[in-house]
Short mmCIF file of C-alpha atoms and ligand atoms in Angstrom, two decimals:
data_model
loop_
_atom_site.label_atom_id
_atom_site.label_comp_id
_atom_site.label_asym_id
_atom_site.label_seq_id
_atom_site.Cartn_x
_atom_site.Cartn_y
_atom_site.Cartn_z
CA MET A 213 -7.38 4.17 2.82
CA ALA A 214 -4.44 1.91 3.53
CA SER A 215 -4.40 -0.13 0.35
CA THR A 216 -0.95 -0.88 -0.95
CA VAL A 217 -1.93 -1.83 -4.49
CA SER A 218 -3.79 0.46 -6.78
CA PHE A 219 -4.88 0.21 -10.36
CA SER A 220 -4.50 2.89 -12.92
CA PRO A 221 -5.76 2.71 -16.48
CA ALA A 222 -2.23 1.96 -17.68
CA ASN A 223 -2.04 -1.17 -15.56
CA VAL A 224 -5.33 -2.57 -16.70
CA GLN A 225 -5.05 -1.80 -20.38
CA MET A 226 -3.87 -5.30 -21.19
CA LEU A 227 -6.69 -6.86 -19.24
CA GLN A 228 -9.18 -4.73 -21.10
CA ALA A 229 -7.71 -5.73 -24.44
CA ARG A 230 -7.94 -9.40 -23.50
CA SER A 231 -11.44 -9.32 -22.20
CA GLY A 232 -12.73 -7.11 -24.94
CA HIS A 233 -14.24 -4.66 -22.48
CA GLY A 234 -13.86 -1.01 -23.27
CA HIS A 235 -12.97 1.53 -20.65
CA ALA A 236 -14.85 -0.12 -17.86
CA ALA A 237 -15.37 1.88 -14.70
CA LEU A 238 -11.89 2.00 -13.24
CA GLY A 239 -12.64 4.10 -10.24
CA SER A 240 -9.48 6.02 -10.85
CA CYS A 241 -9.01 9.70 -11.38
CA SER A 242 -5.29 9.60 -12.07
CA ALA A 243 -4.34 11.74 -14.99
CA VAL A 244 -3.24 9.19 -17.54
CA PRO A 245 -3.65 9.95 -21.22
CA ARG A 246 -6.19 7.69 -22.83
CA ALA A 247 -4.60 5.42 -25.35
CA GLY A 248 -7.42 3.28 -26.59
CA PRO A 249 -6.21 -0.25 -27.19
CA ARG A 250 -6.04 -1.07 -30.89
CA LEU A 251 -7.33 -4.54 -31.39
CA ARG A 252 -5.73 -5.78 -34.58
CA SER A 253 -5.39 -9.43 -33.68
CA THR A 254 -7.91 -11.79 -35.18
CA ALA A 255 -7.74 -13.77 -31.93
CA VAL A 256 -9.76 -11.05 -30.22
CA ARG A 257 -13.43 -11.44 -30.91
CA VAL A 258 -15.10 -8.16 -30.15
CA SER A 259 -18.63 -8.68 -31.27
CA SER A 260 -20.28 -9.99 -34.36
CA GLU A 261 -21.82 -6.57 -34.98
CA GLN A 262 -18.41 -4.91 -35.01
CA GLU A 263 -17.05 -7.62 -37.26
CA ALA A 264 -19.90 -7.11 -39.63
CA ALA A 265 -19.23 -3.36 -39.61
CA ALA A 266 -15.54 -3.96 -40.37
CA ALA A 267 -16.45 -6.24 -43.25
CA VAL A 268 -18.55 -3.49 -44.75
CA ARG A 269 -15.80 -0.88 -44.31
CA VAL A 270 -13.13 -3.04 -45.97
CA PRO A 271 -14.85 -4.82 -48.82
CA SER A 272 -11.98 -6.76 -50.26
CA GLY A 273 -13.66 -9.93 -51.34
CA ARG A 274 -10.40 -11.83 -50.92
CA THR A 275 -9.99 -14.69 -48.50
CA ILE A 276 -7.35 -14.95 -45.80
CA GLU A 277 -5.69 -17.73 -47.79
CA GLU A 278 -5.40 -15.47 -50.86
CA CYS A 279 -3.95 -12.63 -48.80
CA GLU A 280 -1.45 -14.99 -47.19
CA ALA A 281 -0.43 -16.32 -50.56
CA ASP A 282 0.12 -12.75 -51.79
CA ALA A 283 2.26 -11.92 -48.76
CA VAL A 284 4.35 -15.04 -49.24
CA ALA A 285 4.86 -14.00 -52.85
CA GLY A 286 5.98 -10.55 -51.69
CA ARG A 287 2.82 -8.76 -52.82
CA PHE A 288 1.56 -6.93 -49.81
CA PRO A 289 0.01 -3.52 -49.31
CA ALA A 290 2.68 -0.83 -48.92
CA PRO A 291 3.27 0.03 -45.20
CA PRO A 292 3.89 3.64 -44.14
CA PRO A 293 7.47 4.71 -44.91
CA LEU A 294 10.18 4.30 -42.26
CA VAL A 295 11.04 7.71 -40.84
CA ARG A 296 14.36 8.63 -39.33
CA PRO A 297 13.95 11.90 -37.42
CA LYS A 298 16.66 14.39 -38.37
CA ALA A 299 19.03 15.91 -35.84
CA PRO A 300 19.68 19.63 -36.07
CA GLU A 301 22.46 20.90 -38.28
CA GLY A 302 25.77 20.80 -36.48
CA THR A 303 24.94 17.80 -34.27
CA PRO A 304 28.21 15.92 -33.78
CA GLU A 305 28.51 12.57 -35.52
CA ILE A 306 29.64 10.16 -32.85
CA ARG A 307 29.81 6.46 -32.13
CA PRO A 308 27.00 5.54 -29.73
CA LEU A 309 28.13 4.94 -26.16
CA ASP A 310 28.61 1.29 -25.38
CA MET A 311 25.85 0.81 -22.82
CA THR A 312 23.51 -2.09 -22.22
CA LYS A 313 21.48 -0.15 -19.69
CA ARG A 314 19.72 2.99 -20.76
CA PRO A 315 17.15 3.90 -18.10
CA ARG A 316 15.66 6.52 -20.43
CA ARG A 317 14.15 3.69 -22.51
CA ASN A 318 11.51 3.25 -19.82
CA ARG A 319 10.67 6.95 -19.84
CA LYS A 320 10.36 7.48 -23.55
CA SER A 321 6.61 7.88 -23.94
CA PRO A 322 3.68 9.00 -21.83
CA ALA A 323 2.17 5.50 -22.02
CA LEU A 324 5.36 3.81 -20.81
CA ARG A 325 5.85 6.39 -18.08
CA ALA A 326 2.30 5.85 -16.91
CA ALA A 327 2.73 2.08 -16.93
CA PHE A 328 5.88 2.22 -14.79
CA GLN A 329 4.71 4.89 -12.36
CA GLU A 330 5.45 3.56 -8.87
CA THR A 331 3.29 5.88 -6.82
CA THR A 332 -0.23 7.02 -7.46
CA ILE A 333 -2.42 9.52 -5.74
CA SER A 334 -6.17 9.76 -5.57
CA PRO A 335 -8.76 11.93 -3.83
CA ALA A 336 -9.31 8.98 -1.48
CA ASN A 337 -5.90 9.74 0.04
CA PHE A 338 -6.90 13.25 1.11
CA VAL A 339 -8.31 14.59 4.36
CA LEU A 340 -9.51 18.19 4.15
CA PRO A 341 -9.09 20.34 7.27
CA LEU A 342 -12.07 22.60 7.92
CA PHE A 343 -11.84 25.70 10.09
CA ILE A 344 -15.14 26.40 11.80
CA HIS A 345 -16.39 29.26 13.92
CA GLU A 346 -19.62 30.43 15.50
CA GLY A 347 -20.32 32.97 12.76
CA GLU A 348 -22.85 32.37 10.04
CA ASP A 349 -20.64 33.73 7.27
CA ASP A 350 -17.22 32.71 6.02
CA ALA A 351 -14.25 34.74 7.23
CA PRO A 352 -11.10 34.65 5.08
CA ILE A 353 -7.84 33.68 6.78
CA GLY A 354 -5.22 36.24 5.80
CA ALA A 355 -2.17 33.99 5.94
CA MET A 356 -3.87 31.11 4.14
CA PRO A 357 -5.25 32.33 0.79
CA GLY A 358 -8.27 30.28 -0.22
CA CYS A 359 -9.02 29.14 3.36
CA TYR A 360 -11.85 30.43 5.50
CA ARG A 361 -13.30 30.06 8.92
CA LEU A 362 -16.48 28.54 7.61
CA GLY A 363 -19.90 29.64 8.79
CA TRP A 364 -22.19 26.76 9.65
CA ARG A 365 -25.13 28.16 7.74
CA HIS A 366 -23.71 28.05 4.21
CA GLY A 367 -19.94 27.85 3.90
CA LEU A 368 -19.36 24.66 5.81
CA LEU A 369 -21.96 22.54 4.03
CA ASP A 370 -21.00 24.07 0.70
CA GLU A 371 -17.34 23.23 1.20
CA VAL A 372 -18.12 19.63 2.13
CA TYR A 373 -20.50 19.32 -0.80
CA LYS A 374 -17.86 20.58 -3.24
CA ALA A 375 -15.15 18.37 -1.78
CA ARG A 376 -17.32 15.28 -2.14
CA ASP A 377 -17.99 16.26 -5.71
CA VAL A 378 -14.31 15.65 -6.50
CA GLY A 379 -14.01 12.50 -4.37
CA VAL A 380 -12.84 13.89 -1.03
CA ASN A 381 -14.87 12.25 1.72
CA SER A 382 -12.71 12.78 4.78
CA PHE A 383 -12.58 15.92 6.89
CA VAL A 384 -10.85 17.08 10.05
CA LEU A 385 -12.36 19.85 12.15
CA PHE A 386 -10.57 22.77 13.80
CA PRO A 387 -12.67 25.20 15.84
CA LYS A 388 -12.10 28.89 16.46
CA VAL A 389 -13.50 29.20 19.95
CA PRO A 390 -14.70 32.55 21.38
CA ASP A 391 -12.19 33.96 23.86
CA ALA A 392 -14.88 34.14 26.54
CA LEU A 393 -15.11 30.32 26.50
CA LYS A 394 -11.37 29.78 26.96
CA THR A 395 -10.13 28.77 30.41
CA PRO A 396 -6.83 27.51 31.86
CA THR A 397 -8.23 23.96 31.96
CA GLY A 398 -9.94 24.12 28.54
CA ASP A 399 -13.22 22.65 29.76
CA GLU A 400 -15.14 23.84 26.71
CA ALA A 401 -13.28 21.04 24.88
CA TYR A 402 -15.76 18.49 26.22
CA ASN A 403 -18.94 20.51 26.06
CA ASP A 404 -21.36 18.20 24.25
CA ASN A 405 -23.03 21.27 22.77
CA GLY A 406 -19.78 22.96 21.85
CA LEU A 407 -18.89 24.00 18.32
CA VAL A 408 -17.17 20.76 17.34
CA PRO A 409 -19.82 18.27 18.54
CA ARG A 410 -22.55 20.45 17.00
CA THR A 411 -20.70 20.55 13.71
CA ILE A 412 -20.13 16.80 13.69
CA ARG A 413 -23.84 16.23 14.19
CA LEU A 414 -24.75 18.68 11.46
CA LEU A 415 -22.34 17.11 8.96
CA LYS A 416 -23.31 13.54 9.83
CA ASP A 417 -26.95 14.48 9.43
CA LYS A 418 -26.42 15.93 5.94
CA PHE A 419 -23.67 13.57 4.73
CA PRO A 420 -23.94 10.29 6.66
CA ASP A 421 -21.17 8.57 4.69
CA ILE A 422 -18.34 11.04 5.22
CA VAL A 423 -15.44 10.31 7.58
CA ILE A 424 -14.99 12.87 10.32
CA TYR A 425 -11.63 13.22 12.05
CA THR A 426 -11.39 15.46 15.09
CA ASP A 427 -8.48 17.20 16.73
CA VAL A 428 -7.86 16.21 20.35
CA ALA A 429 -5.88 18.93 22.15
CA LEU A 430 -6.69 21.79 24.45
CA ASP A 431 -5.12 24.69 22.57
CA PRO A 432 -8.27 26.05 20.89
CA TYR A 433 -9.95 26.07 24.32
CA SER A 434 -7.02 27.08 26.52
CA SER A 435 -6.69 30.66 27.70
CA ASP A 436 -2.94 30.00 27.61
CA GLY A 437 -2.97 28.77 24.01
CA HIS A 438 -1.18 25.58 25.02
CA ASP A 439 -2.18 22.02 24.20
CA GLY A 440 -2.30 21.16 27.90
CA ILE A 441 -2.95 22.62 31.33
CA VAL A 442 -0.23 25.06 32.35
CA ARG A 443 1.04 24.99 35.93
CA GLU A 444 2.02 28.21 37.73
CA ASP A 445 5.69 27.63 36.89
CA GLY A 446 4.94 27.16 33.17
CA VAL A 447 5.11 23.36 33.18
CA ILE A 448 2.53 21.65 30.95
CA MET A 449 0.89 19.05 33.20
CA ASN A 450 0.85 15.70 31.44
CA ASP A 451 -1.51 13.33 33.20
CA GLU A 452 -4.04 15.98 34.16
CA THR A 453 -4.15 17.09 30.53
CA VAL A 454 -4.68 13.50 29.38
CA TYR A 455 -7.66 13.32 31.74
CA GLN A 456 -9.22 16.31 29.96
CA LEU A 457 -8.37 14.90 26.52
CA CYS A 458 -10.23 11.69 27.36
CA LYS A 459 -13.35 13.67 28.14
CA GLN A 460 -12.88 15.65 24.92
CA ALA A 461 -12.50 12.54 22.76
CA VAL A 462 -15.51 10.82 24.33
CA SER A 463 -17.61 13.92 23.72
CA GLN A 464 -16.51 13.95 20.06
CA ALA A 465 -17.24 10.23 19.73
CA ARG A 466 -20.68 10.72 21.25
CA ALA A 467 -21.42 13.35 18.58
CA GLY A 468 -20.46 10.88 15.84
CA ALA A 469 -16.74 11.34 15.17
CA ASP A 470 -15.17 8.46 13.25
CA VAL A 471 -11.52 9.09 14.10
CA VAL A 472 -10.22 11.09 17.06
CA SER A 473 -6.77 12.56 16.51
CA PRO A 474 -4.68 13.54 19.52
CA SER A 475 -2.30 16.29 18.36
CA ASP A 476 -1.21 17.31 21.86
CA MET A 477 1.91 15.11 22.26
CA MET A 478 1.25 14.29 25.93
CA ASP A 479 2.73 10.95 27.01
CA GLY A 480 0.34 8.03 27.36
CA ARG A 481 -2.63 9.74 25.77
CA VAL A 482 -3.30 7.10 23.13
CA GLY A 483 -3.71 4.31 25.68
CA ALA A 484 -5.82 6.51 27.92
CA LEU A 485 -8.05 7.59 25.02
CA ARG A 486 -8.51 3.97 23.91
CA ALA A 487 -9.56 2.95 27.42
CA ALA A 488 -11.90 5.94 27.80
CA LEU A 489 -13.54 5.34 24.42
CA ASP A 490 -13.95 1.62 25.08
CA ALA A 491 -15.40 2.26 28.53
CA GLU A 492 -18.14 4.31 26.89
CA GLY A 493 -18.79 1.70 24.22
CA PHE A 494 -16.98 3.50 21.40
CA HIS A 495 -14.93 0.47 20.35
CA ASP A 496 -15.35 1.41 16.70
CA VAL A 497 -13.97 4.92 17.00
CA SER A 498 -10.42 4.97 15.64
CA ILE A 499 -7.44 6.86 16.98
CA MET A 500 -5.11 8.67 14.61
CA SER A 501 -2.17 9.63 16.75
CA TYR A 502 0.06 12.55 15.94
CA THR A 503 3.02 10.26 16.58
CA ALA A 504 5.86 12.48 15.43
CA LYS A 505 4.69 16.05 15.79
CA TYR A 506 7.54 18.51 15.76
CA ALA A 507 7.81 21.93 17.42
CA SER A 508 7.70 23.57 14.02
CA SER A 509 7.58 27.13 12.77
CA PHE A 510 5.51 25.89 9.83
CA TYR A 511 2.36 26.09 12.02
CA GLY A 512 2.34 29.90 12.03
CA PRO A 513 -0.59 30.54 9.66
CA PHE A 514 -2.74 27.92 11.42
CA ARG A 515 -2.30 29.63 14.77
CA GLU A 516 -3.42 32.84 13.13
CA ALA A 517 -6.43 31.02 11.71
CA LEU A 518 -7.54 29.84 15.12
CA ASP A 519 -6.06 32.69 17.10
CA SER A 520 -4.34 29.97 19.14
CA ASN A 521 -0.79 31.24 19.57
CA PRO A 522 0.63 30.25 22.94
CA ARG A 523 0.30 33.26 25.23
CA PHE A 524 3.85 32.69 26.45
CA GLY A 525 6.73 30.36 25.72
CA ASP A 526 6.70 27.69 23.06
CA LYS A 527 5.61 24.06 22.72
CA LYS A 528 9.06 22.51 22.95
CA THR A 529 8.44 20.53 26.14
CA TYR A 530 5.84 18.41 24.41
CA GLN A 531 6.34 18.69 20.64
CA MET A 532 9.50 17.08 19.27
CA ASN A 533 12.78 18.76 18.43
CA PRO A 534 13.04 19.18 14.62
CA ALA A 535 16.63 17.94 14.89
CA ASN A 536 15.52 14.50 16.06
CA TYR A 537 14.98 11.38 13.99
CA ARG A 538 15.50 8.33 16.25
CA GLU A 539 13.12 9.78 18.81
CA ALA A 540 10.28 9.21 16.36
CA LEU A 541 10.81 5.48 16.86
CA ILE A 542 10.17 5.84 20.58
CA GLU A 543 6.87 7.58 19.87
CA THR A 544 6.00 4.98 17.23
CA ALA A 545 6.54 2.09 19.61
CA ALA A 546 4.48 3.76 22.32
CA ASP A 547 1.57 4.63 20.03
CA GLU A 548 1.46 1.15 18.52
CA ALA A 549 1.55 -0.51 21.92
CA GLU A 550 -1.19 1.80 23.20
CA GLY A 551 -3.51 0.95 20.33
CA ALA A 552 -3.22 3.70 17.75
CA ASP A 553 -4.90 2.88 14.42
CA ILE A 554 -3.08 5.44 12.26
CA LEU A 555 0.29 7.14 12.85
CA LEU A 556 0.77 10.74 11.73
CA VAL A 557 3.88 12.76 10.95
CA LYS A 558 3.72 16.55 11.04
CA PRO A 559 4.77 18.74 9.24
CA GLY A 560 4.97 16.87 5.94
CA LEU A 561 7.41 17.87 3.23
CA PRO A 562 10.34 18.92 5.45
CA TYR A 563 9.97 15.59 7.33
CA LEU A 564 9.90 13.01 4.52
CA ASP A 565 12.68 11.04 6.20
CA VAL A 566 10.54 10.65 9.30
CA ILE A 567 7.59 9.50 7.20
CA ARG A 568 9.79 6.85 5.59
CA LEU A 569 11.11 5.84 9.00
CA LEU A 570 7.60 5.21 10.31
CA ARG A 571 6.55 3.50 7.07
CA ASP A 572 9.44 1.05 7.40
CA ASN A 573 8.90 0.41 11.09
CA SER A 574 5.16 -0.05 11.35
CA ALA A 575 2.49 -1.91 9.46
CA LEU A 576 -0.11 0.68 10.43
CA PRO A 577 -1.41 3.25 7.95
CA ILE A 578 0.75 6.37 7.93
CA ALA A 579 -0.65 9.89 7.65
CA ALA A 580 1.16 13.12 6.97
CA TYR A 581 -0.04 16.64 7.67
CA GLN A 582 0.94 19.13 5.00
CA VAL A 583 0.65 22.02 7.43
CA SER A 584 -0.41 25.61 7.04
CA GLY A 585 3.11 26.99 6.45
CA GLU A 586 3.73 24.51 3.64
CA TYR A 587 0.41 25.45 2.06
CA SER A 588 0.96 29.19 2.38
CA MET A 589 4.46 29.05 0.92
CA ILE A 590 3.19 27.32 -2.21
CA LYS A 591 0.28 29.76 -2.48
CA ALA A 592 2.59 32.75 -2.02
CA GLY A 593 5.19 31.46 -4.49
CA GLY A 594 2.42 30.90 -7.02
CA ALA A 595 0.84 34.31 -6.45
CA LEU A 596 4.23 35.97 -6.95
CA GLY A 597 4.73 34.07 -10.19
CA MET A 598 7.84 32.39 -8.83
CA ILE A 599 6.56 28.83 -9.13
CA ASP A 600 3.69 27.06 -10.87
CA GLU A 601 1.27 26.67 -7.97
CA GLN A 602 -0.68 23.76 -9.39
CA LYS A 603 2.35 21.72 -10.42
CA VAL A 604 4.19 22.30 -7.16
CA MET A 605 1.02 21.40 -5.24
CA MET A 606 0.65 18.08 -7.09
CA GLU A 607 4.35 17.28 -6.82
CA SER A 608 4.46 17.97 -3.09
CA LEU A 609 1.49 15.67 -2.51
CA MET A 610 2.96 12.93 -4.70
CA CYS A 611 6.24 13.17 -2.78
CA LEU A 612 4.39 12.68 0.49
CA ARG A 613 2.86 9.54 -0.99
CA ARG A 614 6.22 8.32 -2.32
CA ALA A 615 7.77 8.71 1.12
CA GLY A 616 5.17 6.28 2.44
CA THR A 617 1.97 8.00 3.45
CA ASP A 618 -1.45 6.51 2.97
CA ILE A 619 -3.39 9.65 3.75
CA ILE A 620 -2.50 13.33 3.63
CA LEU A 621 -4.15 16.07 5.63
CA THR A 622 -3.92 19.02 3.28
CA TYR A 623 -5.60 22.36 2.69
CA PHE A 624 -5.11 21.58 -1.00
CA ALA A 625 -7.41 18.54 -0.82
CA ARG A 626 -10.23 20.01 -2.87
CA GLN A 627 -8.03 21.81 -5.38
CA ALA A 628 -5.78 18.78 -5.90
CA ALA A 629 -8.70 16.37 -6.15
CA GLY A 630 -10.16 18.66 -8.79
CA VAL A 631 -6.97 18.38 -10.82
CA LEU A 632 -6.97 14.58 -10.46
CA CYS A 633 -10.52 14.48 -11.73
CA GLY A 634 -9.57 16.55 -14.73
CA MET A 635 -11.45 19.60 -13.54
CA GLY A 636 -8.62 22.11 -13.70
CA SER A 637 -7.20 24.00 -10.79
CA LYS A 638 -9.82 26.00 -8.96
C1 LIG B 10 -2.72 22.06 17.74
C2 LIG B 10 -2.58 21.91 16.28
C3 LIG B 10 -1.72 22.69 15.50
C4 LIG B 10 -1.90 22.29 14.18
C5 LIG B 10 -2.84 21.27 14.20
N1 LIG B 10 -3.26 21.05 15.50
C6 LIG B 10 -0.83 23.82 15.84
C7 LIG B 10 0.11 23.68 16.96
O1 LIG B 10 0.50 22.60 17.36
O2 LIG B 10 0.47 24.73 17.48
C8 LIG B 10 -1.16 22.88 13.04
C9 LIG B 10 -1.71 22.65 11.69
C10 LIG B 10 -1.16 23.53 10.65
O3 LIG B 10 -0.21 24.32 10.85
O4 LIG B 10 -1.69 23.46 9.53
N2 LIG B 10 -3.15 21.02 18.48
#
């Protein structure tokens, strides 16, 4: 998940040529054109069978010494002619610019470009968010084409099955909770038989090796639609909310969650969650902290998906001001000190500078959340024929990697992993 070095076929081509192995299992799905190494050198012994086959195909009957003598005497087989590609008529005849450095030299062929590619992306970098509800059938989410509130009976397991098929093994769960279960204190969040714990147990039962991330926040359970408990005067109560979040995280851990992910932005919640998890013996459960989560308008479609719009006001007293950069360092220091295992930036693409800031100031793995608004904009632009959906999708994910993320939470996880595995777009 957090590896800093990755191999692609282009990097290992030389090794393969040396060792004489063919395309050994590389474990990589990156889309690099296959240029089979041509082994001309006599120093490379492939196998006696292949040598025998070559001898049959080229029956010359002449020894190496005779061939060498011919070459020295200038009698060698004619090589293919030298070709000089023609420029179109009217191309100006000029003296070449006097430059020692021509960066285009390193971009001149697909093989060279692949060899010098600095950033790679693989399905292992993706975490697929899953919307779940109490229904048995899938319900499409209007503002997020291709996304559904998944029914536990078929849709959920089917989606996980298909994602694993293209190498996506990590999932984060977001529940759509019935209104009748929402309260001002969000107590349904730590119901051991609630939708999320039930789903975790179902998924772990069917797919024991997947990684399950959970969302820790009260908004899906709050009758106010806020991430914390709202006081009479509208203030979101910090420490009381953290108390509830601890119970929520422990309940998720008990059900089998691998990584709990506080997205609430209360102060001190990472340390409190760590202590609560440890006190219950969940030392192995990781914490992915939403370290720099901004009060963003890019969350719109998600709130529609979960019907979790705040009933009044906004989230600006706990989520960060989009104008702020330095403040992310304060959150980073706090989360590291409190024991976070992964630091997350959200949204993704509009906040690449913040991702780079965290990358350069922490040794922890960095996650980015390509949020619902980012997803929907690409889908809409593609549907309107304004952009190439698949190319923009892949580029946006690569840019998140380039900025310094290890993992990306993205609704495109399955589609993008399919592309990386050479399975086309949908
Ligand atoms: C809430 C939460 C939100 C998202 C993830 N967790 C919305 C919010 O903060 O209002 C947004 C994800 C998205 O837009 O894709 N705890």
